[in-house]
mmCIF file of C-alpha atoms and ligand atoms in Angstrom:
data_model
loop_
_atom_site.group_PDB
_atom_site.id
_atom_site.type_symbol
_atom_site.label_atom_id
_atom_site.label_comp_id
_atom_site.label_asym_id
_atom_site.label_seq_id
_atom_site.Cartn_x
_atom_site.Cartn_y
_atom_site.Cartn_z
ATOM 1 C CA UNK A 1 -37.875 24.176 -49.817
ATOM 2 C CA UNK A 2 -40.212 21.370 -48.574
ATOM 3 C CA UNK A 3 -41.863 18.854 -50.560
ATOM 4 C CA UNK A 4 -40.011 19.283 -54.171
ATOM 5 C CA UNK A 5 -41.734 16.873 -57.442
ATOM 6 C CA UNK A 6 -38.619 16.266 -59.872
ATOM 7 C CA UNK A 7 -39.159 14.525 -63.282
ATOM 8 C CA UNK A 8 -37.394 11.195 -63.322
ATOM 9 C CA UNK A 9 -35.665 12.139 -66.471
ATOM 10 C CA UNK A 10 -34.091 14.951 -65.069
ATOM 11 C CA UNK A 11 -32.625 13.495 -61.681
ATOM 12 C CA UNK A 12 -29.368 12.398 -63.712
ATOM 13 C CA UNK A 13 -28.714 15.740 -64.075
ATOM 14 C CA UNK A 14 -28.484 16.478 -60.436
ATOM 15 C CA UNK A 15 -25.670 14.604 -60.302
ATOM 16 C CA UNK A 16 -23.671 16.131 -63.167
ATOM 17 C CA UNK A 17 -23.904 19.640 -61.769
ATOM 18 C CA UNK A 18 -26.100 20.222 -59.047
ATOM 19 C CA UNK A 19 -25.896 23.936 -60.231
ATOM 20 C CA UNK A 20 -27.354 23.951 -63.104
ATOM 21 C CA UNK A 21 -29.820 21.664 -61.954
ATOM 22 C CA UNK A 22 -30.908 24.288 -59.087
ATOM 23 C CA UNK A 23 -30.989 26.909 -62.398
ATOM 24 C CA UNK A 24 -33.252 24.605 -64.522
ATOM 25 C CA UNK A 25 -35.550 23.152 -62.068
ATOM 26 C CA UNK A 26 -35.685 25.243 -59.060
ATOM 27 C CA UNK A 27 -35.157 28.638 -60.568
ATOM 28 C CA UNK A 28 -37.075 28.329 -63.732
ATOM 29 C CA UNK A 29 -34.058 29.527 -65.808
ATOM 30 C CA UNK A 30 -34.215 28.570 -69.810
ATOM 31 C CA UNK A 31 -32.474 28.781 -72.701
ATOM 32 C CA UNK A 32 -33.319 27.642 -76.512
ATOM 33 C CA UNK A 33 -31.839 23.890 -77.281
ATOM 34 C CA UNK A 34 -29.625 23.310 -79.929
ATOM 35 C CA UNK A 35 -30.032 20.998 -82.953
ATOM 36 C CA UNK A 36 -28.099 18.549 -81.442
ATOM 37 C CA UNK A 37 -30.581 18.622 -78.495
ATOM 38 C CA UNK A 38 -33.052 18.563 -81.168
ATOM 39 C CA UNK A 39 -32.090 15.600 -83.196
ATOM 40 C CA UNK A 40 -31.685 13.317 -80.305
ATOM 41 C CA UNK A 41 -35.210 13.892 -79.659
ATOM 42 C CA UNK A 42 -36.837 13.435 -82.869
ATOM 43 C CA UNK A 43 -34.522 10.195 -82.912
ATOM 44 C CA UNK A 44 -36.032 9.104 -79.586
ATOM 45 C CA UNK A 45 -39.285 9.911 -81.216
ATOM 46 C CA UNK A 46 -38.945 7.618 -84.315
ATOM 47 C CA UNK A 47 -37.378 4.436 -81.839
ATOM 48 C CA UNK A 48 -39.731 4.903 -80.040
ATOM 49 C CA UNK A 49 -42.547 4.744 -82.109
ATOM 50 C CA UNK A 50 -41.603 1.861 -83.907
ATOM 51 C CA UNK A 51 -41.052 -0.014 -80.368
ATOM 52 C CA UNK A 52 -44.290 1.111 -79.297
ATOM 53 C CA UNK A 53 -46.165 -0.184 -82.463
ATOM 54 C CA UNK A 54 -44.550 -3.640 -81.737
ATOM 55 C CA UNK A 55 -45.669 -3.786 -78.443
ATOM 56 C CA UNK A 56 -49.153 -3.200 -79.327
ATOM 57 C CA UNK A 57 -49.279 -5.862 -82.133
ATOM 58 C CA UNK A 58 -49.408 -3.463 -84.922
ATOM 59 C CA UNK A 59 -47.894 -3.408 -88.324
ATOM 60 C CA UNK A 60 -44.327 -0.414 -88.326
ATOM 61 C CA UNK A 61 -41.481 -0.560 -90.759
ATOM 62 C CA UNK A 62 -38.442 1.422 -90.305
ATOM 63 C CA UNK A 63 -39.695 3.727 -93.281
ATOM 64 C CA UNK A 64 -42.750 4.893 -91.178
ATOM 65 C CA UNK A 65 -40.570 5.371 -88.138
ATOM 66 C CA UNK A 66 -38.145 7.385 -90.379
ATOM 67 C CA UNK A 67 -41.589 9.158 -90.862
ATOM 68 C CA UNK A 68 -42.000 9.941 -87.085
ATOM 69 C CA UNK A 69 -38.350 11.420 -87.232
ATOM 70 C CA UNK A 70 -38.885 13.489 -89.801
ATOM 71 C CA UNK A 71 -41.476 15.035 -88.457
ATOM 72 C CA UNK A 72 -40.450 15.881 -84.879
ATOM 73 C CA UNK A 73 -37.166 17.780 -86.407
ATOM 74 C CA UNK A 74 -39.215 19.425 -88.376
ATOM 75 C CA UNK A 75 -41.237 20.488 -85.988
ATOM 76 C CA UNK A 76 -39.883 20.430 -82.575
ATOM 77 C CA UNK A 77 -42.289 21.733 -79.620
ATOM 78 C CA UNK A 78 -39.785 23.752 -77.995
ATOM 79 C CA UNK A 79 -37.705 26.535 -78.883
ATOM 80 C CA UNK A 80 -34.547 25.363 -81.109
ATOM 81 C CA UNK A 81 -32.058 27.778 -81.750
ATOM 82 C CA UNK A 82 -30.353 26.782 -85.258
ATOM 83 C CA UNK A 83 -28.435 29.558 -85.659
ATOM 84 C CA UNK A 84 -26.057 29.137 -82.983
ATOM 85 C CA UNK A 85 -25.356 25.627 -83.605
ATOM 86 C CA UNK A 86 -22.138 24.081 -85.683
ATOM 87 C CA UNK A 87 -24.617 21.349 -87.000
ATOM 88 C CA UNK A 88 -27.453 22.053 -89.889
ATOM 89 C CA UNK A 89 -30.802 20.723 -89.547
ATOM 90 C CA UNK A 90 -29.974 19.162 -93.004
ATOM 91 C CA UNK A 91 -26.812 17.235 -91.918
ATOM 92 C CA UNK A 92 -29.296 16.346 -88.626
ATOM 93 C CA UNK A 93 -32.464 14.994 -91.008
ATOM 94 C CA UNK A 94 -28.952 12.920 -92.602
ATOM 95 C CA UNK A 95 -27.906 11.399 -89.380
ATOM 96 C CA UNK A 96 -31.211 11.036 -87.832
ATOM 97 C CA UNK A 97 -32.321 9.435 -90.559
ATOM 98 C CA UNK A 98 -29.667 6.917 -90.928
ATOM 99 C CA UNK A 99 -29.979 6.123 -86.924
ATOM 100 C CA UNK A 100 -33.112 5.703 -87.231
ATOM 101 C CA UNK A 101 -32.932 2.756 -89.890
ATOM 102 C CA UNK A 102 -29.781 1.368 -87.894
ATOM 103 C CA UNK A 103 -31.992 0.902 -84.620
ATOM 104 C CA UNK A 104 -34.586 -0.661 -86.580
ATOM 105 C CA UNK A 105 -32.897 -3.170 -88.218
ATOM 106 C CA UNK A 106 -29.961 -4.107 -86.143
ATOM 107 C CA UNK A 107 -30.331 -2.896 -82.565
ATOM 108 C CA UNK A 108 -34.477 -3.485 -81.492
ATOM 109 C CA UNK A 109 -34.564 -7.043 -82.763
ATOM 110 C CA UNK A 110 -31.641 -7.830 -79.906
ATOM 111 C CA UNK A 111 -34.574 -7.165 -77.328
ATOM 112 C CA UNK A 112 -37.741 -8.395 -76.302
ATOM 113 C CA UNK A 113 -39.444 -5.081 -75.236
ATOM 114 C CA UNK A 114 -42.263 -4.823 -72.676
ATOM 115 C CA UNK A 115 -42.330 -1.549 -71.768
ATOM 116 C CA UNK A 116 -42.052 1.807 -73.814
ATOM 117 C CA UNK A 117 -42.141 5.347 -72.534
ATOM 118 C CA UNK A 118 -43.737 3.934 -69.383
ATOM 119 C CA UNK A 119 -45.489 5.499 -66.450
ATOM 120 C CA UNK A 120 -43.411 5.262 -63.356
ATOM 121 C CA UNK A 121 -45.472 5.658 -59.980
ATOM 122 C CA UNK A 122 -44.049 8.464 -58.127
ATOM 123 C CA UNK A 123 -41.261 7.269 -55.707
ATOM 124 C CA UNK A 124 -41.260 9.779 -52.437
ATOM 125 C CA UNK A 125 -37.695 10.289 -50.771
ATOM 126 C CA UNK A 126 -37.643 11.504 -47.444
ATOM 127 C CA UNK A 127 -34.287 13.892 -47.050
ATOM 128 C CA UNK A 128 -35.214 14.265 -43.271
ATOM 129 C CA UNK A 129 -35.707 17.986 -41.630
ATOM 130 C CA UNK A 130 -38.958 18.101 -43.413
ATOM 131 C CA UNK A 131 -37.768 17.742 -46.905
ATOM 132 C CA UNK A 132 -39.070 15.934 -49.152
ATOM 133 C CA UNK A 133 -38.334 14.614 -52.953
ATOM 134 C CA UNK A 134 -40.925 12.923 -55.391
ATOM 135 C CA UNK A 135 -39.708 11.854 -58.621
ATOM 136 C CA UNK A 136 -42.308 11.600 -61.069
ATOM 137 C CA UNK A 137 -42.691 10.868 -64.654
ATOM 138 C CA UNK A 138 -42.268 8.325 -67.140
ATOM 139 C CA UNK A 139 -39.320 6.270 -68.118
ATOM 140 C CA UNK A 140 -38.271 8.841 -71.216
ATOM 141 C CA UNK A 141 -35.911 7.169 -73.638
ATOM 142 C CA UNK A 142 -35.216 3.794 -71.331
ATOM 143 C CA UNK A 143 -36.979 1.055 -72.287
ATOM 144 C CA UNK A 144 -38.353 -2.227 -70.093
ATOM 145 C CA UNK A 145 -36.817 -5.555 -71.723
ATOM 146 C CA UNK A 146 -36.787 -8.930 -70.941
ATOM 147 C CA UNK A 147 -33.851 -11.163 -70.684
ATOM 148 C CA UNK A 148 -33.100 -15.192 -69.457
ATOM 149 C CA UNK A 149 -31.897 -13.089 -66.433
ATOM 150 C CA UNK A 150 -35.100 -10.929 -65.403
ATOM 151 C CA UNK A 151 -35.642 -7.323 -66.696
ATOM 152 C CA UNK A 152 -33.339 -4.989 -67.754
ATOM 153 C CA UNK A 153 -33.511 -1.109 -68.591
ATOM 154 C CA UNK A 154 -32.127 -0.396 -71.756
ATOM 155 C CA UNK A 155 -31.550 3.370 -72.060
ATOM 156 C CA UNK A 156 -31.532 4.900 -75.920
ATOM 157 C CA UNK A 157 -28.684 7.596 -75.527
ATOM 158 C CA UNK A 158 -27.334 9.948 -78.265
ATOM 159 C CA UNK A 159 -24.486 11.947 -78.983
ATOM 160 C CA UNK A 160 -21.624 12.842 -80.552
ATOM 161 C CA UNK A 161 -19.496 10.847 -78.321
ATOM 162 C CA UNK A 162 -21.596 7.979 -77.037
ATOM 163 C CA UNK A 163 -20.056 5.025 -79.110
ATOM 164 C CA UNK A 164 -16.213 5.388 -78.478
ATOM 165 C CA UNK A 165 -13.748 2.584 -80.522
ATOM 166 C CA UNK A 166 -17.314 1.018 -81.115
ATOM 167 C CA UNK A 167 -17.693 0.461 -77.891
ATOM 168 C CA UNK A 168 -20.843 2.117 -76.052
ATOM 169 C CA UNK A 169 -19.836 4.395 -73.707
ATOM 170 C CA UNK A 170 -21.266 3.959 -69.924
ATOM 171 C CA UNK A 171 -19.442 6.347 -67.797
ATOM 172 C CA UNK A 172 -21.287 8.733 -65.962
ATOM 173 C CA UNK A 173 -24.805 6.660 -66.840
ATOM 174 C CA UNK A 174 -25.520 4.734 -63.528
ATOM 175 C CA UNK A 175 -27.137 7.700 -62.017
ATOM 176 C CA UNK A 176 -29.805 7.920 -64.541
ATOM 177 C CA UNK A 177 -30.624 4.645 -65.371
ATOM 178 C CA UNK A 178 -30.183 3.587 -62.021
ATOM 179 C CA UNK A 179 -32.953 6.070 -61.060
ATOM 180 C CA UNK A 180 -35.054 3.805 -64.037
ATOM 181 C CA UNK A 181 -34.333 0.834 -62.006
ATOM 182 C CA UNK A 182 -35.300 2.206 -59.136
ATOM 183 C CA UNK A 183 -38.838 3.655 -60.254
ATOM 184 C CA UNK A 184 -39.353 0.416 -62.268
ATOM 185 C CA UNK A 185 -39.387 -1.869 -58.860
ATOM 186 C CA UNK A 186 -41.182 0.750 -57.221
ATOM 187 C CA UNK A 187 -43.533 0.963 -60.312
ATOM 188 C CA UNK A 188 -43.886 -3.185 -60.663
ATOM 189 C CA UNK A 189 -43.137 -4.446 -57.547
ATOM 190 C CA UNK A 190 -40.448 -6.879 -59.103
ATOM 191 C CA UNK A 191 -36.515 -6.554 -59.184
ATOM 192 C CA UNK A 192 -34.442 -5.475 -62.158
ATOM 193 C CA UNK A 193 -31.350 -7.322 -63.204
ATOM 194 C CA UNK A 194 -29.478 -4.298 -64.102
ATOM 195 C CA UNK A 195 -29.515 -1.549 -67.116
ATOM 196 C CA UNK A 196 -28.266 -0.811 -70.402
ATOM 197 C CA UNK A 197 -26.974 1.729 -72.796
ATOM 198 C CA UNK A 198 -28.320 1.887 -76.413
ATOM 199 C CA UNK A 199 -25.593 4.004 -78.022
ATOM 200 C CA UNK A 200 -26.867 6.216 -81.152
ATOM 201 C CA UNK A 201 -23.455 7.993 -82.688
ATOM 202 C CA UNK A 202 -24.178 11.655 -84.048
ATOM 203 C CA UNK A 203 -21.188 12.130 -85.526
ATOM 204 C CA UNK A 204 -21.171 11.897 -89.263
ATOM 205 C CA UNK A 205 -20.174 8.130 -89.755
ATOM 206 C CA UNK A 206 -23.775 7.403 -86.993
ATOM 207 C CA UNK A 207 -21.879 4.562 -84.863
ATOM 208 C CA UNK A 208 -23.832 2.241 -83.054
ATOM 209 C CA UNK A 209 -23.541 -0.160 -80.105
ATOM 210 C CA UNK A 210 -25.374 -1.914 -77.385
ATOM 211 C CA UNK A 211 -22.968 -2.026 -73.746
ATOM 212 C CA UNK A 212 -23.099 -4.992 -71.978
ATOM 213 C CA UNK A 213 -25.714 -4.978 -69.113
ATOM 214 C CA UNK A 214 -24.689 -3.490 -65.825
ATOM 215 C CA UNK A 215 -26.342 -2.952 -62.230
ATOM 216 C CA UNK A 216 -26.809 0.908 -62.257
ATOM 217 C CA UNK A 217 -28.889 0.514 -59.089
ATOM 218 C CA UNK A 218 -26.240 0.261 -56.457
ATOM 219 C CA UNK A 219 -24.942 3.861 -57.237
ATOM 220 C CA UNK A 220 -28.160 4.923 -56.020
ATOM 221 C CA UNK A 221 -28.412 2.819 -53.149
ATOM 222 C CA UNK A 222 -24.791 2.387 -52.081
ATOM 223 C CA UNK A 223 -23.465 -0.312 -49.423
ATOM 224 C CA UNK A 224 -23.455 -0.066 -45.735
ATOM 225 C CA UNK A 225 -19.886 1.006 -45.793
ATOM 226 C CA UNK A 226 -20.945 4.080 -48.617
ATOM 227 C CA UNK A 227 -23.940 6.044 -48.933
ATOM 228 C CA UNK A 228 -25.558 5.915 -52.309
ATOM 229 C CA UNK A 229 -26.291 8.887 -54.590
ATOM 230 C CA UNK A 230 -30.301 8.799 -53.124
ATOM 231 C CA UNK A 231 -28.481 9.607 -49.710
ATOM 232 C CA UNK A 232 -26.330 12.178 -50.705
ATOM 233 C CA UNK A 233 -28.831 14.089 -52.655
ATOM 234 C CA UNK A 234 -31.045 14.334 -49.751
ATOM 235 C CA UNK A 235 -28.332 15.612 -47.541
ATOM 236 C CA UNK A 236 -27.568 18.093 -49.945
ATOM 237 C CA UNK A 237 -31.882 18.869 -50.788
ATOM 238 C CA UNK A 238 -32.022 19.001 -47.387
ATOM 239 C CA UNK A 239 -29.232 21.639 -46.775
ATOM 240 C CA UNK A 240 -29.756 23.404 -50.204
ATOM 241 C CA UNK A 241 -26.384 23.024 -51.237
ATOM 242 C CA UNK A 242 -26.158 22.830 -55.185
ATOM 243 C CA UNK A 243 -22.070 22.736 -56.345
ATOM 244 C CA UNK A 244 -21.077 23.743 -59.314
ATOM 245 C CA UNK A 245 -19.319 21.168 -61.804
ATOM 246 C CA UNK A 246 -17.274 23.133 -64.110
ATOM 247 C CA UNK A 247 -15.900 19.865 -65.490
ATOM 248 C CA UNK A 248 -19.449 18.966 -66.819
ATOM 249 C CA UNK A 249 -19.491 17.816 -70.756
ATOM 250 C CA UNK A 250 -22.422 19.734 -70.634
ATOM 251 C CA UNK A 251 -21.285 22.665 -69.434
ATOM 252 C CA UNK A 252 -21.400 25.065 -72.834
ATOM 253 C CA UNK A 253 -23.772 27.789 -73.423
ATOM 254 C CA UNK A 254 -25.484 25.137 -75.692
ATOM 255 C CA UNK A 255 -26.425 23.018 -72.790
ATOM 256 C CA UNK A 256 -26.705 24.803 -69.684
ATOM 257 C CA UNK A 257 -29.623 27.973 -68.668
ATOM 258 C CA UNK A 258 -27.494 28.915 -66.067
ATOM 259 C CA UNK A 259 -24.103 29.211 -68.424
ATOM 260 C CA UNK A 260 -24.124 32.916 -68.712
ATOM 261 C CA UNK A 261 -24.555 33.887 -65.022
ATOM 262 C CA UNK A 262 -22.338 31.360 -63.387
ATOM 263 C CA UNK A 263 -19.044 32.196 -62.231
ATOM 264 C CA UNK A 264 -17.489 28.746 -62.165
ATOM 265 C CA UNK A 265 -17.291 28.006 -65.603
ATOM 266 C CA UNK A 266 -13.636 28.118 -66.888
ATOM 267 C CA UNK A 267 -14.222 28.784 -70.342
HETATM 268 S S1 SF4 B 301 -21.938 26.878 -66.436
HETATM 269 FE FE1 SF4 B 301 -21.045 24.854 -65.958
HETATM 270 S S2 SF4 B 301 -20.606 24.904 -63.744
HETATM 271 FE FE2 SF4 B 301 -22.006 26.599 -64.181
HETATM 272 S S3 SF4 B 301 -24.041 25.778 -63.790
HETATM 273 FE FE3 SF4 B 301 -23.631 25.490 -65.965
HETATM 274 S S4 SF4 B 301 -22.796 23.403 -66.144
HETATM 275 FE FE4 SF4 B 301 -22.638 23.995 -63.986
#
């Protein structure tokens, strides 16, 4: 292990369980996504296509970004296993659908988006001992906004159990978006004044809500008293040291390659 190129997107996941990151991007290990995995794409598909068609000055409604939806469930680029999942692609078309028209109407005309699916320019971290990390990439489902306060990252996330009490959930998050930040100063040259989560309910009733905005980047970077999470991955790159996190919420056969091989699970 010397110079290692990690997708932006997937540098989160590091931090969840090191583990199954080593499985997925180290050891090339696979398994099919579900349709839950599946419908939060073709929802990030359909957002994002509207968004994008904003940005460039063109003519979208939320009827032709339903459109966009439609057709990435229906025809997803990767392996979906719908057998094995507790959720029908027809109840997912339903809830997609209905997100979809929800973040058209209510949440995107909150922001003033500049950036959409962006190219980040890859941000080299030097783990010492002749290790290196380069995240690459683009910004995936975060977005680049504009506020009275500077820029922001808002982050589209979906789930079954991303809106709690209406509320959008933002525990466990900073890693992620705080990697956004990150890339986006390296990508602009310009600060960020902090990130936010776009909450898109799965469950059947499809709550939505917008959390207040909130610096992600210092998890990352830490304080001089505590090392951020930038620090403490390359100690642990450097040492190749991956724990397992059997605590995970995504630690199911649904959501992890590794799942059926690991001996830390507890279910
Ligand atoms: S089964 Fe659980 S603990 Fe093991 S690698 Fe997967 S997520 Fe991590």
């Amino acid at each position: 292990m010397s110079n290692l190129t990690i997708r932006a997107s997937a540098f989160g996941g590091f931090f969840d369980c090191a583990y199954r990151f080593e499985g997925t991007y180290l050891l090339g290990m696979k398994n099919a996504a579900g349709v839950r995995t599946l419908l939060g794409s073709a929802t990030h598909s359909g957002t994002a296509a509207f968004d994008a068609a904003h940005l460039r000055g063109e003519d979208i409604t939320p009827d032709d970004a339903a459109g966009v939806f439609v057709d990435a469930l229906r025809n997803p680029e990767y392996d979906v296993d719908v057998a094995g999942d507790d959720l029908s692609l027809k109840e997912a078309e339903r809830i997609g659908l209905t997100l979809t028209a929800k973040y058209c109407t209510e949440i995107a005309p909150q922001f003033q988006y500049t950036a959409v699916e962006m190219t980040l320019t890859p941000l080299e971290i030097d783990c010492g001992g002749g290790v290196t990390i380069t995240l690459t990439g683009t910004m995936d489902r975060a977005r680049a906004a504009e506020t009275d306060a500077g820029t922001i990252i808002p982050d589209v996330k979906t789930g079954s159990k991303v809106v709690s009490n209406g509320v959008a959930n933002i525990k466990a998050r900073s890693a992620q978006t705080g990697t956004y930040q990150l890339m986006y100063e390296h990508t602009m040259k310009e600060p960020t004044a902090g990130a936010q989560i776009i909450a898109l309910g799965t469950s059947s009733k499809t709550p939505v809500a917008v959390s207040p905005v909130f610096d992600a980047r210092r998890v990352l970077v830490g304080n001089e008293q505590t090392p951020g999470l930038i620090q403490l991955a390359a100690d642990m790159f450097r040492a190749g040291t991956f724990p397992p996190n059997p605590s995970s919420v995504l630690c199911s056969k649904r959501y992890c390659a590794r799942w059926s091989r690991c001996i830390y699970r507890e279910d």
